[in-house]
């Protein structure tokens, strides 16, 4: 596992932030704190990590190594990230309320997929980061977009599963489908199950796990996504049919990634080991490799700025992440997955450029 002391300390700080404190690592003096903050920011948990730093007591020794001049500089940066996040949370919440009220006036019911509802699973909701707001309007998808366009707001339709528009500086993803059903046959099956149970907690947890799993295979999963799954399962455990969830994950070949989520949440973040009632079948080396890859992806190249380089970039990324295939898409052949994803891009060529500089 790369940067063991830095990774382990970050995970430990998160455990303190969520109220499940784990013992501080013995090698904490070896932590690269500047790197820890950067990794935390990339994973959407920088603010949580600072909360954990304070709650752990590391901030209490005025003469200790962690209160050196350099560390004080880093803590000011850390505090600045928290202040910025709290402002962003309130901005997104105001836009969500405005959008919901707008759609209600036109008789459209909005389902919030992640974001605000997930933040309520956190001890301090404002510390959960979100880059955008995800909504689902069901059969009113087309009409919901038309109403927005009538207000003069431009909509981007370049992605398969959602349209995107901006209100008051906040990006909104209006989902036509919950998952990219064109990329994997198993995603169609999960989409069907989740929609049948969307307003209940088993379907939502399955959706969160699949969303994180798909990002994992593209080197885009984050610790915050893993934490979302763990805290959601913790908050709504009595309402979740865990047997049905495990059965569904097995049917689509996703148990390997579920092993990763349970491993991180229970062994490093301090959540109850009985939470998922699931016995792992993935070896320790793979679990640690997956955890390290989430924190710092093995494939870490930046997106290029032209379409031909982007195609080559995505082919290299796909090849680099082949080892993850059986953990997420174990019921699908590798060759079949490649052909299906290629066809998915051909159906909507604009999706090829997604992520480009």
mmCIF file of C-alpha atoms in Angstrom:
data_model
loop_
_atom_site.group_PDB
_atom_site.id
_atom_site.type_symbol
_atom_site.label_atom_id
_atom_site.label_comp_id
_atom_site.label_asym_id
_atom_site.label_seq_id
_atom_site.Cartn_x
_atom_site.Cartn_y
_atom_site.Cartn_z
ATOM 1 C CA UNK A 1 0.000 0.000 0.000
ATOM 2 C CA UNK A 2 1.439 3.366 -1.018
ATOM 3 C CA UNK A 3 2.154 6.070 1.606
ATOM 4 C CA UNK A 4 0.920 3.855 4.436
ATOM 5 C CA UNK A 5 1.301 6.362 7.271
ATOM 6 C CA UNK A 6 -0.345 9.189 5.314
ATOM 7 C CA UNK A 7 -3.238 7.033 4.078
ATOM 8 C CA UNK A 8 -3.832 5.398 7.448
ATOM 9 C CA UNK A 9 -3.780 8.706 9.286
ATOM 10 C CA UNK A 10 -6.277 10.249 6.856
ATOM 11 C CA UNK A 11 -8.645 7.317 7.356
ATOM 12 C CA UNK A 12 -8.186 7.583 11.119
ATOM 13 C CA UNK A 13 -9.052 11.302 11.084
ATOM 14 C CA UNK A 14 -12.247 10.538 9.160
ATOM 15 C CA UNK A 15 -13.184 7.927 11.761
ATOM 16 C CA UNK A 16 -12.886 10.608 14.475
ATOM 17 C CA UNK A 17 -14.934 13.057 12.396
ATOM 18 C CA UNK A 18 -17.867 10.629 12.051
ATOM 19 C CA UNK A 19 -17.846 9.641 15.719
ATOM 20 C CA UNK A 20 -16.259 6.184 15.335
ATOM 21 C CA UNK A 21 -12.699 7.013 16.509
ATOM 22 C CA UNK A 22 -9.945 4.542 15.695
ATOM 23 C CA UNK A 23 -6.498 4.562 17.400
ATOM 24 C CA UNK A 24 -4.015 6.964 15.849
ATOM 25 C CA UNK A 25 -1.290 5.172 13.840
ATOM 26 C CA UNK A 26 2.012 4.514 15.614
ATOM 27 C CA UNK A 27 3.922 6.025 12.686
ATOM 28 C CA UNK A 28 2.033 9.333 12.674
ATOM 29 C CA UNK A 29 5.365 11.216 12.864
ATOM 30 C CA UNK A 30 6.052 9.991 9.313
ATOM 31 C CA UNK A 31 2.905 11.579 7.873
ATOM 32 C CA UNK A 32 3.314 14.005 4.985
ATOM 33 C CA UNK A 33 0.615 16.455 6.110
ATOM 34 C CA UNK A 34 0.741 18.586 3.003
ATOM 35 C CA UNK A 35 0.130 15.461 0.918
ATOM 36 C CA UNK A 36 -2.569 14.253 3.310
ATOM 37 C CA UNK A 37 -4.547 17.458 2.777
ATOM 38 C CA UNK A 38 -4.170 17.161 -1.006
ATOM 39 C CA UNK A 39 -5.335 13.530 -0.986
ATOM 40 C CA UNK A 40 -8.238 14.457 1.287
ATOM 41 C CA UNK A 41 -9.258 17.299 -1.036
ATOM 42 C CA UNK A 42 -9.124 15.024 -4.089
ATOM 43 C CA UNK A 43 -11.362 12.567 -2.209
ATOM 44 C CA UNK A 44 -13.886 15.194 -1.101
ATOM 45 C CA UNK A 45 -13.122 14.772 2.605
ATOM 46 C CA UNK A 46 -10.680 17.584 3.397
ATOM 47 C CA UNK A 47 -13.150 19.338 5.670
ATOM 48 C CA UNK A 48 -14.018 16.105 7.455
ATOM 49 C CA UNK A 49 -10.323 15.370 7.920
ATOM 50 C CA UNK A 50 -9.796 18.725 9.634
ATOM 51 C CA UNK A 51 -12.779 18.055 11.895
ATOM 52 C CA UNK A 52 -11.210 14.698 12.768
ATOM 53 C CA UNK A 53 -7.842 16.353 13.377
ATOM 54 C CA UNK A 54 -9.426 18.613 15.991
ATOM 55 C CA UNK A 55 -11.587 15.869 17.570
ATOM 56 C CA UNK A 56 -8.619 13.472 17.796
ATOM 57 C CA UNK A 57 -6.723 15.820 20.108
ATOM 58 C CA UNK A 58 -3.822 16.280 17.697
ATOM 59 C CA UNK A 59 -4.453 20.010 17.780
ATOM 60 C CA UNK A 60 -4.196 20.304 21.573
ATOM 61 C CA UNK A 61 -0.435 20.192 22.188
ATOM 62 C CA UNK A 62 0.867 23.782 21.666
ATOM 63 C CA UNK A 63 4.506 22.634 21.812
ATOM 64 C CA UNK A 64 4.203 19.464 19.785
ATOM 65 C CA UNK A 65 5.562 18.750 16.318
ATOM 66 C CA UNK A 66 2.116 19.147 14.821
ATOM 67 C CA UNK A 67 2.061 22.773 15.921
ATOM 68 C CA UNK A 68 5.240 23.802 14.121
ATOM 69 C CA UNK A 69 5.205 26.905 11.922
ATOM 70 C CA UNK A 70 4.752 24.762 8.806
ATOM 71 C CA UNK A 71 1.868 22.878 10.388
ATOM 72 C CA UNK A 72 0.191 26.109 11.438
ATOM 73 C CA UNK A 73 0.372 27.251 7.808
ATOM 74 C CA UNK A 74 -1.230 24.018 6.646
ATOM 75 C CA UNK A 75 -3.967 24.292 9.267
ATOM 76 C CA UNK A 76 -4.870 27.758 8.015
ATOM 77 C CA UNK A 77 -5.261 26.262 4.531
ATOM 78 C CA UNK A 78 -7.347 23.469 6.014
ATOM 79 C CA UNK A 79 -9.583 25.895 7.891
ATOM 80 C CA UNK A 80 -10.032 27.923 4.711
ATOM 81 C CA UNK A 81 -11.311 24.821 2.904
ATOM 82 C CA UNK A 82 -13.878 24.279 5.645
ATOM 83 C CA UNK A 83 -15.148 27.864 5.495
ATOM 84 C CA UNK A 84 -15.448 27.656 1.698
ATOM 85 C CA UNK A 85 -17.300 24.334 1.912
ATOM 86 C CA UNK A 86 -19.855 25.654 4.407
ATOM 87 C CA UNK A 87 -20.631 28.590 2.112
ATOM 88 C CA UNK A 88 -20.953 26.261 -0.886
ATOM 89 C CA UNK A 89 -23.301 23.953 1.022
ATOM 90 C CA UNK A 90 -25.642 26.826 1.857
ATOM 91 C CA UNK A 91 -25.513 28.039 -1.752
ATOM 92 C CA UNK A 92 -26.430 24.583 -3.081
ATOM 93 C CA UNK A 93 -29.187 24.177 -0.500
ATOM 94 C CA UNK A 94 -30.712 27.524 -1.532
ATOM 95 C CA UNK A 95 -30.656 26.492 -5.220
ATOM 96 C CA UNK A 96 -32.147 23.073 -4.416
ATOM 97 C CA UNK A 97 -35.035 24.701 -2.555
ATOM 98 C CA UNK A 98 -35.554 27.181 -5.379
ATOM 99 C CA UNK A 99 -35.542 24.439 -8.035
ATOM 100 C CA UNK A 100 -37.844 22.157 -6.051
ATOM 101 C CA UNK A 101 -40.320 24.981 -5.525
ATOM 102 C CA UNK A 102 -40.174 25.840 -9.250
ATOM 103 C CA UNK A 103 -40.969 22.263 -10.281
ATOM 104 C CA UNK A 104 -43.689 21.869 -7.638
ATOM 105 C CA UNK A 105 -45.488 24.866 -9.162
ATOM 106 C CA UNK A 106 -45.652 22.876 -12.403
ATOM 107 C CA UNK A 107 -46.740 19.643 -10.760
ATOM 108 C CA UNK A 108 -43.381 17.863 -11.057
ATOM 109 C CA UNK A 109 -42.100 15.771 -8.167
ATOM 110 C CA UNK A 110 -38.319 15.924 -7.756
ATOM 111 C CA UNK A 111 -36.274 13.094 -6.249
ATOM 112 C CA UNK A 112 -32.884 14.202 -4.920
ATOM 113 C CA UNK A 113 -30.497 11.345 -5.700
ATOM 114 C CA UNK A 114 -27.447 12.218 -3.600
ATOM 115 C CA UNK A 115 -26.239 15.544 -2.249
ATOM 116 C CA UNK A 116 -28.442 17.093 0.413
ATOM 117 C CA UNK A 117 -30.189 13.892 1.512
ATOM 118 C CA UNK A 118 -26.844 12.137 1.962
ATOM 119 C CA UNK A 119 -25.429 15.071 3.914
ATOM 120 C CA UNK A 120 -28.065 14.396 6.581
ATOM 121 C CA UNK A 121 -26.306 11.081 7.275
ATOM 122 C CA UNK A 122 -23.202 12.994 8.431
ATOM 123 C CA UNK A 123 -22.682 14.332 11.988
ATOM 124 C CA UNK A 124 -22.145 17.783 10.463
ATOM 125 C CA UNK A 125 -24.098 17.921 7.149
ATOM 126 C CA UNK A 126 -22.292 21.039 5.919
ATOM 127 C CA UNK A 127 -18.991 19.159 5.785
ATOM 128 C CA UNK A 128 -20.156 16.757 3.074
ATOM 129 C CA UNK A 129 -18.870 18.070 -0.236
ATOM 130 C CA UNK A 130 -20.859 17.963 -3.477
ATOM 131 C CA UNK A 131 -19.799 19.275 -6.876
ATOM 132 C CA UNK A 132 -23.374 19.479 -8.175
ATOM 133 C CA UNK A 133 -27.002 18.631 -7.448
ATOM 134 C CA UNK A 134 -28.423 15.378 -8.843
ATOM 135 C CA UNK A 135 -32.180 15.184 -9.404
ATOM 136 C CA UNK A 136 -34.595 12.692 -10.955
ATOM 137 C CA UNK A 137 -37.990 13.709 -12.307
ATOM 138 C CA UNK A 138 -39.064 10.305 -13.632
ATOM 139 C CA UNK A 139 -41.515 10.440 -16.522
ATOM 140 C CA UNK A 140 -41.372 14.246 -16.415
ATOM 141 C CA UNK A 141 -37.708 14.338 -17.519
ATOM 142 C CA UNK A 142 -38.387 15.907 -20.926
ATOM 143 C CA UNK A 143 -40.913 18.403 -19.580
ATOM 144 C CA UNK A 144 -38.639 19.367 -16.682
ATOM 145 C CA UNK A 145 -35.918 20.308 -19.173
ATOM 146 C CA UNK A 146 -38.349 22.228 -21.377
ATOM 147 C CA UNK A 147 -39.512 24.299 -18.418
ATOM 148 C CA UNK A 148 -35.931 25.206 -17.549
ATOM 149 C CA UNK A 149 -35.170 26.162 -21.158
ATOM 150 C CA UNK A 150 -38.238 28.423 -21.173
ATOM 151 C CA UNK A 151 -36.565 30.479 -18.430
ATOM 152 C CA UNK A 152 -33.589 31.145 -20.738
ATOM 153 C CA UNK A 153 -31.213 28.631 -19.148
ATOM 154 C CA UNK A 154 -29.122 26.589 -21.602
ATOM 155 C CA UNK A 155 -28.991 22.819 -21.179
ATOM 156 C CA UNK A 156 -26.137 20.463 -22.068
ATOM 157 C CA UNK A 157 -27.339 17.091 -23.426
ATOM 158 C CA UNK A 158 -23.902 15.579 -24.131
ATOM 159 C CA UNK A 159 -24.139 12.812 -21.497
ATOM 160 C CA UNK A 160 -26.181 9.620 -21.802
ATOM 161 C CA UNK A 161 -27.782 9.520 -18.378
ATOM 162 C CA UNK A 162 -28.464 13.175 -17.608
ATOM 163 C CA UNK A 163 -28.765 16.693 -18.897
ATOM 164 C CA UNK A 164 -26.834 19.481 -17.177
ATOM 165 C CA UNK A 165 -27.696 23.116 -16.534
ATOM 166 C CA UNK A 166 -26.575 25.847 -14.162
ATOM 167 C CA UNK A 167 -28.709 27.899 -11.786
ATOM 168 C CA UNK A 168 -27.158 30.688 -9.712
ATOM 169 C CA UNK A 169 -23.701 29.247 -10.251
ATOM 170 C CA UNK A 170 -24.646 25.706 -9.185
ATOM 171 C CA UNK A 171 -24.545 22.792 -11.658
ATOM 172 C CA UNK A 172 -27.671 20.612 -11.818
ATOM 173 C CA UNK A 173 -27.640 17.092 -13.263
ATOM 174 C CA UNK A 174 -31.183 16.160 -14.285
ATOM 175 C CA UNK A 175 -31.152 12.374 -14.660
ATOM 176 C CA UNK A 176 -32.935 10.637 -17.500
ATOM 177 C CA UNK A 177 -31.571 7.377 -16.137
ATOM 178 C CA UNK A 178 -29.896 6.774 -12.797
ATOM 179 C CA UNK A 179 -26.974 4.889 -14.340
ATOM 180 C CA UNK A 180 -25.404 4.749 -17.786
ATOM 181 C CA UNK A 181 -27.529 1.855 -19.012
ATOM 182 C CA UNK A 182 -25.852 1.920 -22.439
ATOM 183 C CA UNK A 183 -22.423 0.975 -21.084
ATOM 184 C CA UNK A 184 -23.197 -2.312 -19.270
ATOM 185 C CA UNK A 185 -26.042 -4.849 -19.487
ATOM 186 C CA UNK A 186 -25.895 -5.283 -15.695
ATOM 187 C CA UNK A 187 -26.533 -1.565 -15.258
ATOM 188 C CA UNK A 188 -29.917 -1.973 -16.975
ATOM 189 C CA UNK A 189 -30.850 -4.608 -14.423
ATOM 190 C CA UNK A 190 -29.771 -2.450 -11.476
ATOM 191 C CA UNK A 191 -31.599 0.531 -12.975
ATOM 192 C CA UNK A 192 -34.815 -1.507 -13.010
ATOM 193 C CA UNK A 193 -34.400 -2.655 -9.403
ATOM 194 C CA UNK A 194 -33.477 0.773 -8.083
ATOM 195 C CA UNK A 195 -36.416 2.519 -9.773
ATOM 196 C CA UNK A 196 -38.786 -0.021 -8.238
ATOM 197 C CA UNK A 197 -37.420 0.839 -4.786
ATOM 198 C CA UNK A 198 -36.193 4.410 -5.291
ATOM 199 C CA UNK A 199 -38.214 5.982 -2.495
ATOM 200 C CA UNK A 200 -37.141 3.259 -0.097
ATOM 201 C CA UNK A 201 -33.708 2.702 1.326
ATOM 202 C CA UNK A 202 -32.580 -0.624 -0.159
ATOM 203 C CA UNK A 203 -32.762 0.692 -3.723
ATOM 204 C CA UNK A 204 -31.004 3.932 -2.846
ATOM 205 C CA UNK A 205 -28.105 2.103 -1.163
ATOM 206 C CA UNK A 206 -27.769 -0.216 -4.164
ATOM 207 C CA UNK A 207 -27.651 2.858 -6.394
ATOM 208 C CA UNK A 208 -24.958 4.512 -4.244
ATOM 209 C CA UNK A 209 -22.807 1.379 -4.313
ATOM 210 C CA UNK A 210 -23.164 0.985 -8.095
ATOM 211 C CA UNK A 211 -22.444 4.657 -8.718
ATOM 212 C CA UNK A 212 -19.244 4.412 -6.695
ATOM 213 C CA UNK A 213 -18.330 1.095 -8.355
ATOM 214 C CA UNK A 214 -18.626 2.551 -11.860
ATOM 215 C CA UNK A 215 -16.392 5.443 -10.846
ATOM 216 C CA UNK A 216 -13.922 2.954 -9.335
ATOM 217 C CA UNK A 217 -13.418 1.227 -12.688
ATOM 218 C CA UNK A 218 -12.610 4.620 -14.255
ATOM 219 C CA UNK A 219 -10.198 5.766 -11.505
ATOM 220 C CA UNK A 220 -12.757 8.329 -10.335
ATOM 221 C CA UNK A 221 -14.079 6.826 -7.094
ATOM 222 C CA UNK A 222 -13.488 8.827 -3.915
ATOM 223 C CA UNK A 223 -13.394 8.142 -0.214
ATOM 224 C CA UNK A 224 -16.452 10.369 0.162
ATOM 225 C CA UNK A 225 -18.456 8.038 -2.085
ATOM 226 C CA UNK A 226 -17.399 5.054 0.025
ATOM 227 C CA UNK A 227 -18.301 6.973 3.175
ATOM 228 C CA UNK A 228 -21.692 7.888 1.686
ATOM 229 C CA UNK A 229 -22.481 4.183 1.368
ATOM 230 C CA UNK A 230 -21.321 3.384 4.886
ATOM 231 C CA UNK A 231 -23.109 6.262 6.613
ATOM 232 C CA UNK A 232 -26.303 5.679 4.606
ATOM 233 C CA UNK A 233 -26.297 2.016 5.624
ATOM 234 C CA UNK A 234 -25.651 3.074 9.225
ATOM 235 C CA UNK A 235 -28.450 5.663 9.369
ATOM 236 C CA UNK A 236 -31.129 3.589 7.633
ATOM 237 C CA UNK A 237 -29.994 0.089 8.588
ATOM 238 C CA UNK A 238 -33.332 -0.964 10.094
ATOM 239 C CA UNK A 239 -35.128 -0.048 6.856
ATOM 240 C CA UNK A 240 -32.703 -1.789 4.482
ATOM 241 C CA UNK A 241 -33.278 -5.350 3.312
ATOM 242 C CA UNK A 242 -29.614 -6.319 3.427
ATOM 243 C CA UNK A 243 -30.336 -9.826 2.177
ATOM 244 C CA UNK A 244 -31.979 -8.417 -0.955
ATOM 245 C CA UNK A 245 -29.130 -5.958 -1.468
ATOM 246 C CA UNK A 246 -26.474 -8.691 -1.214
ATOM 247 C CA UNK A 247 -28.483 -10.939 -3.541
ATOM 248 C CA UNK A 248 -28.767 -8.106 -6.075
ATOM 249 C CA UNK A 249 -25.040 -7.308 -5.871
ATOM 250 C CA UNK A 250 -24.216 -10.981 -6.455
ATOM 251 C CA UNK A 251 -26.549 -11.259 -9.465
ATOM 252 C CA UNK A 252 -24.755 -8.423 -11.260
ATOM 253 C CA UNK A 253 -21.255 -9.531 -10.215
ATOM 254 C CA UNK A 254 -20.563 -6.570 -7.919
ATOM 255 C CA UNK A 255 -19.751 -8.372 -4.648
ATOM 256 C CA UNK A 256 -16.036 -7.705 -5.052
ATOM 257 C CA UNK A 257 -16.524 -3.953 -4.870
ATOM 258 C CA UNK A 258 -18.968 -4.335 -1.992
ATOM 259 C CA UNK A 259 -16.134 -6.152 -0.195
ATOM 260 C CA UNK A 260 -14.003 -3.027 -0.669
ATOM 261 C CA UNK A 261 -16.666 -0.717 0.771
ATOM 262 C CA UNK A 262 -17.246 -2.949 3.803
ATOM 263 C CA UNK A 263 -13.487 -3.341 4.327
ATOM 264 C CA UNK A 264 -12.787 0.394 4.364
ATOM 265 C CA UNK A 265 -15.866 1.325 6.397
ATOM 266 C CA UNK A 266 -15.384 -1.297 9.111
ATOM 267 C CA UNK A 267 -11.610 -1.835 9.349
ATOM 268 C CA UNK A 268 -10.526 1.776 8.914
ATOM 269 C CA UNK A 269 -13.491 4.094 9.513
ATOM 270 C CA UNK A 270 -14.862 2.325 12.581
ATOM 271 C CA UNK A 271 -18.391 1.489 11.425
ATOM 272 C CA UNK A 272 -20.091 -1.623 12.826
ATOM 273 C CA UNK A 273 -18.797 -4.844 11.256
ATOM 274 C CA UNK A 274 -22.334 -6.241 11.301
ATOM 275 C CA UNK A 275 -23.630 -3.305 9.260
ATOM 276 C CA UNK A 276 -23.708 -5.138 5.928
ATOM 277 C CA UNK A 277 -23.951 -8.674 7.366
ATOM 278 C CA UNK A 278 -21.541 -9.636 4.594
ATOM 279 C CA UNK A 279 -18.547 -11.936 4.655
ATOM 280 C CA UNK A 280 -15.776 -10.835 2.303
ATOM 281 C CA UNK A 281 -14.444 -13.222 -0.341
ATOM 282 C CA UNK A 282 -11.780 -10.843 -1.691
ATOM 283 C CA UNK A 283 -8.173 -11.377 -0.622
ATOM 284 C CA UNK A 284 -6.463 -8.839 1.640
ATOM 285 C CA UNK A 285 -3.912 -7.765 -0.977
ATOM 286 C CA UNK A 286 -6.655 -6.821 -3.462
ATOM 287 C CA UNK A 287 -8.664 -5.008 -0.789
ATOM 288 C CA UNK A 288 -5.663 -2.904 0.205
ATOM 289 C CA UNK A 289 -4.803 -2.250 -3.443
ATOM 290 C CA UNK A 290 -8.364 -1.096 -4.126
ATOM 291 C CA UNK A 291 -8.345 1.163 -1.055
ATOM 292 C CA UNK A 292 -5.035 2.720 -2.089
ATOM 293 C CA UNK A 293 -6.335 3.179 -5.635
ATOM 294 C CA UNK A 294 -9.379 5.067 -4.358
ATOM 295 C CA UNK A 295 -7.207 7.385 -2.273
ATOM 296 C CA UNK A 296 -4.572 7.811 -5.010
ATOM 297 C CA UNK A 297 -5.528 6.218 -8.358
ATOM 298 C CA UNK A 298 -2.830 4.107 -9.992
ATOM 299 C CA UNK A 299 -3.845 5.652 -13.307
ATOM 300 C CA UNK A 300 -3.462 9.344 -12.547
ATOM 301 C CA UNK A 301 -2.865 10.980 -15.914
ATOM 302 C CA UNK A 302 -4.734 14.196 -16.632
ATOM 303 C CA UNK A 303 -7.276 14.439 -19.429
ATOM 304 C CA UNK A 304 -5.752 15.837 -22.653
ATOM 305 C CA UNK A 305 -7.132 18.837 -24.515
ATOM 306 C CA UNK A 306 -7.937 17.337 -27.941
ATOM 307 C CA UNK A 307 -10.346 14.608 -28.944
ATOM 308 C CA UNK A 308 -7.837 12.188 -30.517
ATOM 309 C CA UNK A 309 -5.598 12.276 -27.445
ATOM 310 C CA UNK A 310 -8.700 11.831 -25.283
ATOM 311 C CA UNK A 311 -9.639 8.617 -27.116
ATOM 312 C CA UNK A 312 -6.127 7.239 -26.569
ATOM 313 C CA UNK A 313 -6.248 8.417 -22.948
ATOM 314 C CA UNK A 314 -9.492 6.513 -22.289
ATOM 315 C CA UNK A 315 -8.151 3.362 -23.943
ATOM 316 C CA UNK A 316 -5.057 3.480 -21.701
ATOM 317 C CA UNK A 317 -7.211 4.112 -18.631
ATOM 318 C CA UNK A 318 -9.468 1.178 -19.512
ATOM 319 C CA UNK A 319 -6.460 -1.128 -19.950
ATOM 320 C CA UNK A 320 -4.912 0.050 -16.680
ATOM 321 C CA UNK A 321 -8.132 -0.699 -14.776
ATOM 322 C CA UNK A 322 -8.800 -4.180 -16.177
ATOM 323 C CA UNK A 323 -7.893 -5.698 -12.781
ATOM 324 C CA UNK A 324 -11.069 -4.115 -11.355
ATOM 325 C CA UNK A 325 -13.421 -5.662 -13.925
ATOM 326 C CA UNK A 326 -14.352 -8.817 -11.994
ATOM 327 C CA UNK A 327 -14.997 -6.750 -8.843
ATOM 328 C CA UNK A 328 -17.754 -4.717 -10.527
ATOM 329 C CA UNK A 329 -18.836 -6.538 -13.709
ATOM 330 C CA UNK A 330 -18.137 -10.181 -12.907
ATOM 331 C CA UNK A 331 -21.149 -11.380 -14.925
ATOM 332 C CA UNK A 332 -19.896 -9.675 -18.104
ATOM 333 C CA UNK A 333 -17.012 -10.721 -20.339
ATOM 334 C CA UNK A 334 -14.135 -8.319 -20.778
ATOM 335 C CA UNK A 335 -14.477 -8.350 -24.577
ATOM 336 C CA UNK A 336 -18.215 -7.790 -24.322
ATOM 337 C CA UNK A 337 -17.711 -4.863 -21.978
ATOM 338 C CA UNK A 338 -15.224 -3.235 -24.355
ATOM 339 C CA UNK A 339 -17.590 -3.567 -27.320
ATOM 340 C CA UNK A 340 -20.600 -2.334 -25.336
ATOM 341 C CA UNK A 341 -18.752 0.725 -24.042
ATOM 342 C CA UNK A 342 -17.468 1.498 -27.532
ATOM 343 C CA UNK A 343 -21.007 1.289 -28.880
ATOM 344 C CA UNK A 344 -22.182 3.524 -26.030
ATOM 345 C CA UNK A 345 -19.771 6.246 -27.133
ATOM 346 C CA UNK A 346 -20.783 5.840 -30.778
ATOM 347 C CA UNK A 347 -24.441 6.351 -29.820
ATOM 348 C CA UNK A 348 -23.504 9.689 -28.270
ATOM 349 C CA UNK A 349 -20.113 10.829 -29.647
ATOM 350 C CA UNK A 350 -20.133 13.923 -27.426
ATOM 351 C CA UNK A 351 -19.609 11.619 -24.430
ATOM 352 C CA UNK A 352 -16.094 10.845 -25.689
ATOM 353 C CA UNK A 353 -15.019 14.384 -24.881
ATOM 354 C CA UNK A 354 -16.427 14.281 -21.342
ATOM 355 C CA UNK A 355 -13.651 15.195 -18.916
ATOM 356 C CA UNK A 356 -11.415 16.903 -21.478
ATOM 357 C CA UNK A 357 -9.622 20.090 -20.467
#
